[in-house]
CSV table of C-alpha atoms in Angstrom, one decimal:
chain,number,residue,atom,x,y,z
A,1406,VAL,CA,9.2,-5.6,0.7
A,1407,GLN,CA,7.8,-5.2,4.0
A,1408,LEU,CA,11.3,-5.0,5.5
A,1409,SER,CA,12.3,-2.4,3.1
A,1410,ALA,CA,9.3,-0.4,3.9
A,1411,LEU,CA,10.1,-0.4,7.7
A,1412,GLY,CA,13.6,0.5,6.9
A,1413,TYR,CA,12.3,3.8,4.8
A,1414,LEU,CA,9.6,4.3,7.5
A,1415,ALA,CA,12.4,4.0,10.5
A,1416,GLN,CA,14.8,6.4,8.4
A,1417,HIS,CA,12.1,9.1,7.6
A,1418,PHE,CA,10.2,9.1,11.2
A,1419,LEU,CA,13.0,8.4,13.4
A,1420,GLY,CA,16.2,9.3,11.6
A,1421,LEU,CA,17.6,5.5,12.0
A,1422,PRO,CA,19.7,4.4,9.5
A,1423,ASN,CA,17.5,2.5,6.7
A,1424,TYR,CA,19.6,-1.1,7.9
A,1425,LEU,CA,18.7,-0.3,11.4
A,1426,GLY,CA,15.0,-0.3,10.6
A,1427,VAL,CA,15.0,-3.2,8.4
A,1428,THR,CA,16.7,-5.2,11.5
A,1429,ILE,CA,14.0,-4.0,14.1
A,1430,GLY,CA,11.1,-4.8,11.7
A,1431,CYS,CA,12.7,-8.3,10.7
A,1432,PHE,CA,12.9,-9.2,14.8
A,1433,ILE,CA,9.4,-7.7,15.5
A,1434,ILE,CA,7.8,-9.6,12.6
A,1435,CYS,CA,9.8,-13.0,13.4
A,1436,ILE,CA,8.5,-12.4,17.3
A,1437,ASN,CA,5.0,-12.2,15.8
A,1438,ILE,CA,5.1,-15.0,13.4
A,1439,PHE,CA,6.5,-17.3,16.5
A,1440,PHE,CA,4.6,-16.2,19.4
A,1441,GLY,CA,1.3,-14.7,17.7
A,1442,GLY,CA,-0.4,-17.8,16.2
A,1443,ALA,CA,-3.8,-17.6,14.1
A,1444,LYS,CA,-5.5,-15.1,16.6
A,1445,ALA,CA,-2.7,-12.8,16.0
A,1446,VAL,CA,-3.1,-12.9,12.4
A,1447,VAL,CA,-6.6,-12.3,12.6
A,1448,ILE,CA,-6.3,-9.3,15.0
A,1449,THR,CA,-3.1,-7.7,12.6
A,1450,ASP,CA,-5.5,-8.6,9.6
A,1451,ILE,CA,-8.4,-6.2,11.2
A,1452,PHE,CA,-6.1,-3.6,12.2
A,1453,GLN,CA,-4.7,-3.3,8.8
A,1454,PHE,CA,-8.1,-3.5,7.1
A,1455,CYS,CA,-9.0,-0.3,9.3
A,1456,ILE,CA,-5.6,1.5,8.7
A,1457,PHE,CA,-5.6,0.7,4.8
A,1458,TYR,CA,-9.2,1.0,4.1
A,1459,ILE,CA,-10.3,3.7,6.4
A,1460,ALA,CA,-7.4,5.7,7.6
A,1461,ILE,CA,-5.3,6.0,4.4
A,1462,PRO,CA,-7.8,6.7,2.1
A,1463,SER,CA,-9.0,9.2,4.4
A,1464,LEU,CA,-5.7,11.1,4.5
A,1465,CYS,CA,-5.4,10.7,0.5
A,1466,ALA,CA,-8.9,12.7,0.8
A,1467,LEU,CA,-7.3,15.3,3.1
A,1468,ALA,CA,-4.5,15.6,0.5
A,1469,LEU,CA,-6.8,15.7,-2.3
A,1470,SER,CA,-9.0,18.4,-0.8
A,1471,GLU,CA,-5.5,20.6,-0.7
A,1472,VAL,CA,-5.0,20.7,-4.5
A,1473,GLN,CA,-8.6,21.5,-5.2
A,1474,GLY,CA,-9.7,17.9,-6.4
A,1475,PHE,CA,-8.9,15.9,-9.2
A,1476,ASP,CA,-8.9,19.2,-11.4
A,1477,GLY,CA,-6.3,20.6,-9.3
A,1478,LEU,CA,-4.4,17.5,-9.1
A,1479,VAL,CA,-4.1,17.0,-13.2
A,1480,GLU,CA,-2.8,20.9,-13.4
A,1481,ARG,CA,-0.3,20.1,-10.6
A,1482,VAL,CA,1.0,16.8,-12.3
A,1483,PRO,CA,3.3,16.6,-15.2
A,1484,ALA,CA,1.3,15.5,-18.2
A,1485,GLU,CA,3.7,12.6,-18.9
A,1486,LEU,CA,2.4,11.1,-15.7
A,1487,ILE,CA,-1.1,11.2,-16.3
A,1488,SER,CA,-1.1,10.1,-20.2
A,1489,LEU,CA,-1.5,6.8,-21.3
A,1490,ASN,CA,0.2,6.3,-25.0
A,1491,LEU,CA,-0.5,3.0,-26.1
A,1492,ASN,CA,1.0,1.7,-29.2
A,1493,SER,CA,2.2,-1.3,-31.1
A,1494,GLU,CA,5.4,-1.6,-28.9
A,1495,ASN,CA,4.0,-1.2,-25.3
A,1496,ILE,CA,0.5,-2.5,-25.8
A,1497,TRP,CA,1.5,-6.0,-24.5
A,1498,LEU,CA,3.4,-4.6,-21.7
A,1499,PHE,CA,0.4,-2.6,-20.4
A,1500,ILE,CA,-1.9,-5.6,-20.7
A,1501,SER,CA,0.4,-7.6,-19.0
A,1502,PHE,CA,0.1,-4.9,-15.8
A,1503,ILE,CA,-3.6,-5.2,-16.0
A,1504,PHE,CA,-3.5,-9.1,-15.7
A,1505,TYR,CA,-1.0,-8.6,-12.7
A,1506,ALA,CA,-3.2,-6.3,-11.0
A,1507,LEU,CA,-6.2,-8.7,-11.5
A,1508,LEU,CA,-4.4,-11.4,-10.1
A,1509,PRO,CA,-4.8,-12.0,-6.4
A,1510,LEU,CA,-1.8,-11.8,-4.6
A,1511,ALA,CA,0.1,-14.5,-4.0
A,1512,ASP,CA,2.7,-13.5,-1.5
A,1513,SER,CA,3.6,-15.5,1.5
A,1514,THR,CA,1.2,-14.0,3.8
A,1515,PHE,CA,-1.8,-14.1,1.4
A,1516,ILE,CA,-1.0,-17.8,0.9
A,1517,GLN,CA,-0.7,-18.4,4.7
A,1518,ARG,CA,-4.4,-17.0,5.1
A,1519,PHE,CA,-5.4,-18.9,2.1
A,1520,LEU,CA,-4.2,-22.3,3.6
A,1521,MET,CA,-6.3,-21.6,6.9
A,1522,ALA,CA,-9.4,-21.9,4.5
A,1523,ARG,CA,-11.4,-25.0,5.5
A,1524,ASN,CA,-12.6,-26.1,2.0
A,1525,SER,CA,-12.5,-25.2,-1.7
A,1526,GLU,CA,-15.4,-22.9,-1.5
A,1527,ARG,CA,-14.2,-20.8,1.4
A,1528,LEU,CA,-10.9,-20.5,-0.9
A,1529,LYS,CA,-12.7,-19.4,-3.6
A,1530,ARG,CA,-14.5,-16.6,-2.1
A,1531,ALA,CA,-11.1,-15.4,-0.3
A,1532,LEU,CA,-9.4,-15.2,-3.7
A,1533,TYR,CA,-12.4,-13.3,-5.1
A,1534,ASN,CA,-12.8,-11.3,-2.2
A,1535,THR,CA,-9.1,-10.2,-2.1
A,1536,ALA,CA,-9.1,-9.2,-5.7
A,1537,LEU,CA,-12.0,-7.3,-5.0
A,1538,ILE,CA,-10.7,-5.4,-2.2
A,1539,GLY,CA,-7.3,-4.8,-3.9
A,1540,LEU,CA,-8.5,-2.6,-6.8
A,1541,PRO,CA,-9.9,0.5,-4.6
A,1542,PHE,CA,-6.5,0.1,-2.4
A,1543,ALA,CA,-4.3,-0.1,-5.5
A,1544,CYS,CA,-6.4,3.2,-6.9
A,1545,VAL,CA,-5.4,4.6,-3.3
A,1546,ILE,CA,-2.0,4.1,-4.1
A,1547,PHE,CA,-1.8,5.4,-7.5
A,1548,LEU,CA,-3.4,8.4,-6.2
A,1549,ILE,CA,-1.2,8.8,-3.1
A,1550,GLY,CA,1.8,8.7,-5.8
A,1551,LEU,CA,0.1,11.4,-8.2
A,1552,LEU,CA,-0.5,13.7,-5.1
A,1553,SER,CA,3.0,13.0,-3.6
A,1554,ARG,CA,4.3,14.2,-7.2
A,1555,ALA,CA,1.9,17.5,-6.8
A,1556,LEU,CA,2.8,18.4,-3.6
A,1557,ALA,CA,6.6,17.7,-3.6
A,1558,PRO,CA,7.9,17.3,-7.4
A,1559,ASP,CA,11.6,16.4,-5.9
A,1560,ILE,CA,10.7,13.7,-3.2
A,1561,ASN,CA,12.3,10.5,-3.5
A,1562,ALA,CA,9.7,8.0,-4.4
A,1563,ASN,CA,10.5,5.8,-1.7
A,1564,GLU,CA,9.6,8.2,1.0
A,1565,ALA,CA,6.5,9.7,-0.9
A,1566,PHE,CA,3.9,7.8,1.2
A,1567,TYR,CA,5.6,9.0,4.2
A,1568,PHE,CA,5.7,12.4,3.2
A,1569,LEU,CA,1.8,12.4,3.0
A,1570,LEU,CA,1.7,10.9,6.4
A,1571,SER,CA,3.9,13.1,8.1
A,1572,ARG,CA,2.0,15.8,6.6
A,1573,TYR,CA,-1.8,14.9,7.3
A,1574,ALA,CA,-1.8,12.7,9.8
A,1575,PRO,CA,-2.1,13.8,13.8
A,1576,ILE,CA,0.6,13.0,16.0
A,1577,GLY,CA,-1.2,10.3,17.9
A,1578,PHE,CA,-2.4,8.9,14.6
A,1579,LEU,CA,0.6,8.9,13.0
A,1580,GLY,CA,2.2,6.7,15.5
A,1581,LEU,CA,-0.8,4.1,15.1
A,1582,LEU,CA,-0.4,4.3,11.7
A,1583,ILE,CA,3.3,3.5,12.0
A,1584,SER,CA,2.5,0.9,14.3
């Protein structure tokens, strides 16, 4: 997923072919893994926290103000995207999505950090905090999707996030976000 996102990022902002963005991203990630060590992991996590929990929500708030808040967003987004039609056919699918969303992430980057825990109490606290911090982030991602659909209805879903970045982030800040 990370490499795919880097491919689309290189395609959207740099005009490079998707495969070249994936290749360059893979090279950069491998160098960081091989030479960075635990200190690089901590620095990267702090940097990502600032981007994901300060910068991206700020950009989301700018886009939300352009559509005149939540009321304007609801008016601009097609009704089928914001209505919830629960029935006997899809209730279990909906419940499974909620269950999946509430589970702490179990991909390799989180497992790497969980294995760094010194004892089971710290691991429990890390899992709890991961789930707690993930909920607002999921809400921002959901909001970004709706805002992208409201502001550019025909945009490719893979480039919706980059659309908001290129529209609202100042150039120097955009470079920082891309990095």
